Amino acid sequence: METQNSSLGQGNNPEVDIIECPHCHHLMGYDDYIEVGDMSGQFKMDCEKCQKPFDVDFCSMFYFETEKLKEEE
Ligand SMILES: [Zn+2]
């Protein structure tokens, strides 16, 4: 079992929008685990497939697109 602290973006190849079980690599959705409005955090869950518990770190990202106002040409 790997003992590294799960930190986002540090060589652990975190998945976007999906939770991967660290035990059996089963992929799961996160809808049941994150409250709307949570920006980042940590929770514990059991794998749907192998039933083993694991910790999950998450953070959310915003994508910005800017545009000039029409009358400022
Ligand atoms: Zn699993």
PDB file of C-alpha atoms and ligand atoms in Angstrom:
ATOM      1  CA  MET A   1       0.000   0.000   0.000  1.00  0.00           C
ATOM      2  CA  GLU A   2       1.292   3.445  -0.897  1.00  0.00           C
ATOM      3  CA  THR A   3       1.913   5.679   2.080  1.00  0.00           C
ATOM      4  CA  GLN A   4       2.255   9.040   0.388  1.00  0.00           C
ATOM      5  CA  ASN A   5      -0.055  11.757   1.600  1.00  0.00           C
ATOM      6  CA  SER A   6      -2.540  12.350  -1.133  1.00  0.00           C
ATOM      7  CA  SER A   7      -1.927  15.892  -2.241  1.00  0.00           C
ATOM      8  CA  LEU A   8      -3.461  17.214  -5.388  1.00  0.00           C
ATOM      9  CA  GLY A   9      -1.224  17.593  -8.383  1.00  0.00           C
ATOM     10  CA  GLN A  10       1.859  15.917  -6.981  1.00  0.00           C
ATOM     11  CA  GLY A  11       2.571  13.098  -9.336  1.00  0.00           C
ATOM     12  CA  ASN A  12      -0.384  11.074  -8.229  1.00  0.00           C
ATOM     13  CA  ASN A  13      -2.199  11.818 -11.458  1.00  0.00           C
ATOM     14  CA  PRO A  14      -5.479  12.940  -9.899  1.00  0.00           C
ATOM     15  CA  GLU A  15      -8.541  12.377 -12.002  1.00  0.00           C
ATOM     16  CA  VAL A  16     -10.798  15.222 -13.026  1.00  0.00           C
ATOM     17  CA  ASP A  17     -14.446  14.896 -12.039  1.00  0.00           C
ATOM     18  CA  ILE A  18     -14.105  11.285 -11.067  1.00  0.00           C
ATOM     19  CA  ILE A  19     -13.012   9.363  -7.997  1.00  0.00           C
ATOM     20  CA  GLU A  20     -10.677   6.460  -8.526  1.00  0.00           C
ATOM     21  CA  CYS A  21     -10.385   3.821  -5.841  1.00  0.00           C
ATOM     22  CA  PRO A  22      -6.731   3.580  -4.774  1.00  0.00           C
ATOM     23  CA  HIS A  23      -7.188  -0.120  -4.109  1.00  0.00           C
ATOM     24  CA  CYS A  24      -8.864  -1.534  -7.189  1.00  0.00           C
ATOM     25  CA  HIS A  25      -8.950   1.576  -9.460  1.00  0.00           C
ATOM     26  CA  HIS A  26     -12.706   1.413  -9.788  1.00  0.00           C
ATOM     27  CA  LEU A  27     -14.089   4.752 -11.021  1.00  0.00           C
ATOM     28  CA  MET A  28     -16.964   6.428  -9.194  1.00  0.00           C
ATOM     29  CA  GLY A  29     -18.933   9.644  -9.339  1.00  0.00           C
ATOM     30  CA  TYR A  30     -18.686  12.165  -6.533  1.00  0.00           C
ATOM     31  CA  ASP A  31     -22.252  13.497  -6.487  1.00  0.00           C
ATOM     32  CA  ASP A  32     -23.212  11.745  -3.286  1.00  0.00           C
ATOM     33  CA  TYR A  33     -20.182  12.956  -1.363  1.00  0.00           C
ATOM     34  CA  ILE A  34     -19.776  16.661  -2.062  1.00  0.00           C
ATOM     35  CA  GLU A  35     -22.236  19.299  -0.946  1.00  0.00           C
ATOM     36  CA  VAL A  36     -23.045  21.994  -3.449  1.00  0.00           C
ATOM     37  CA  GLY A  37     -20.897  24.995  -2.602  1.00  0.00           C
ATOM     38  CA  ASP A  38     -17.990  23.063  -1.163  1.00  0.00           C
ATOM     39  CA  MET A  39     -14.835  24.508  -2.683  1.00  0.00           C
ATOM     40  CA  SER A  40     -12.379  22.058  -1.279  1.00  0.00           C
ATOM     41  CA  GLY A  41     -12.106  19.538   1.453  1.00  0.00           C
ATOM     42  CA  GLN A  42     -11.556  15.983   2.365  1.00  0.00           C
ATOM     43  CA  PHE A  43     -13.780  13.043   3.029  1.00  0.00           C
ATOM     44  CA  LYS A  44     -13.645   9.375   3.598  1.00  0.00           C
ATOM     45  CA  MET A  45     -15.585   6.865   1.574  1.00  0.00           C
ATOM     46  CA  ASP A  46     -15.809   3.181   0.848  1.00  0.00           C
ATOM     47  CA  CYS A  47     -15.236   1.852  -2.620  1.00  0.00           C
ATOM     48  CA  GLU A  48     -18.441   0.725  -4.326  1.00  0.00           C
ATOM     49  CA  LYS A  49     -16.654  -2.257  -5.753  1.00  0.00           C
ATOM     50  CA  CYS A  50     -14.075  -3.590  -3.279  1.00  0.00           C
ATOM     51  CA  GLN A  51     -15.675  -1.926  -0.195  1.00  0.00           C
ATOM     52  CA  LYS A  52     -12.308  -0.769   1.146  1.00  0.00           C
ATOM     53  CA  PRO A  53     -12.210   2.661   2.795  1.00  0.00           C
ATOM     54  CA  PHE A  54     -10.024   5.491   1.501  1.00  0.00           C
ATOM     55  CA  ASP A  55      -9.541   9.235   1.902  1.00  0.00           C
ATOM     56  CA  VAL A  56     -10.355  11.712  -0.826  1.00  0.00           C
ATOM     57  CA  ASP A  57      -9.003  15.253  -1.177  1.00  0.00           C
ATOM     58  CA  PHE A  58     -10.762  17.556  -3.544  1.00  0.00           C
ATOM     59  CA  CYS A  59     -10.672  21.146  -4.736  1.00  0.00           C
ATOM     60  CA  SER A  60     -12.741  22.895  -7.329  1.00  0.00           C
ATOM     61  CA  MET A  61     -11.586  25.129 -10.131  1.00  0.00           C
ATOM     62  CA  PHE A  62     -13.165  28.058 -11.872  1.00  0.00           C
ATOM     63  CA  TYR A  63     -12.827  28.796 -15.532  1.00  0.00           C
ATOM     64  CA  PHE A  64     -13.017  32.439 -16.531  1.00  0.00           C
ATOM     65  CA  GLU A  65     -13.691  33.867 -19.921  1.00  0.00           C
ATOM     66  CA  THR A  66     -13.570  37.619 -20.414  1.00  0.00           C
ATOM     67  CA  GLU A  67     -14.989  39.763 -23.143  1.00  0.00           C
ATOM     68  CA  LYS A  68     -14.874  43.489 -23.890  1.00  0.00           C
ATOM     69  CA  LEU A  69     -18.065  45.392 -23.451  1.00  0.00           C
ATOM     70  CA  LYS A  70     -19.797  45.974 -26.756  1.00  0.00           C
ATOM     71  CA  GLU A  71     -19.616  49.775 -26.610  1.00  0.00           C
ATOM     72  CA  GLU A  72     -15.875  49.891 -25.784  1.00  0.00           C
ATOM     73  CA  GLU A  73     -14.614  49.021 -29.261  1.00  0.00           C
TER      74      GLU A  73
HETATM   75 ZN    ZN B   1     -11.986  -0.430  -4.827  1.00  0.00          ZN
END
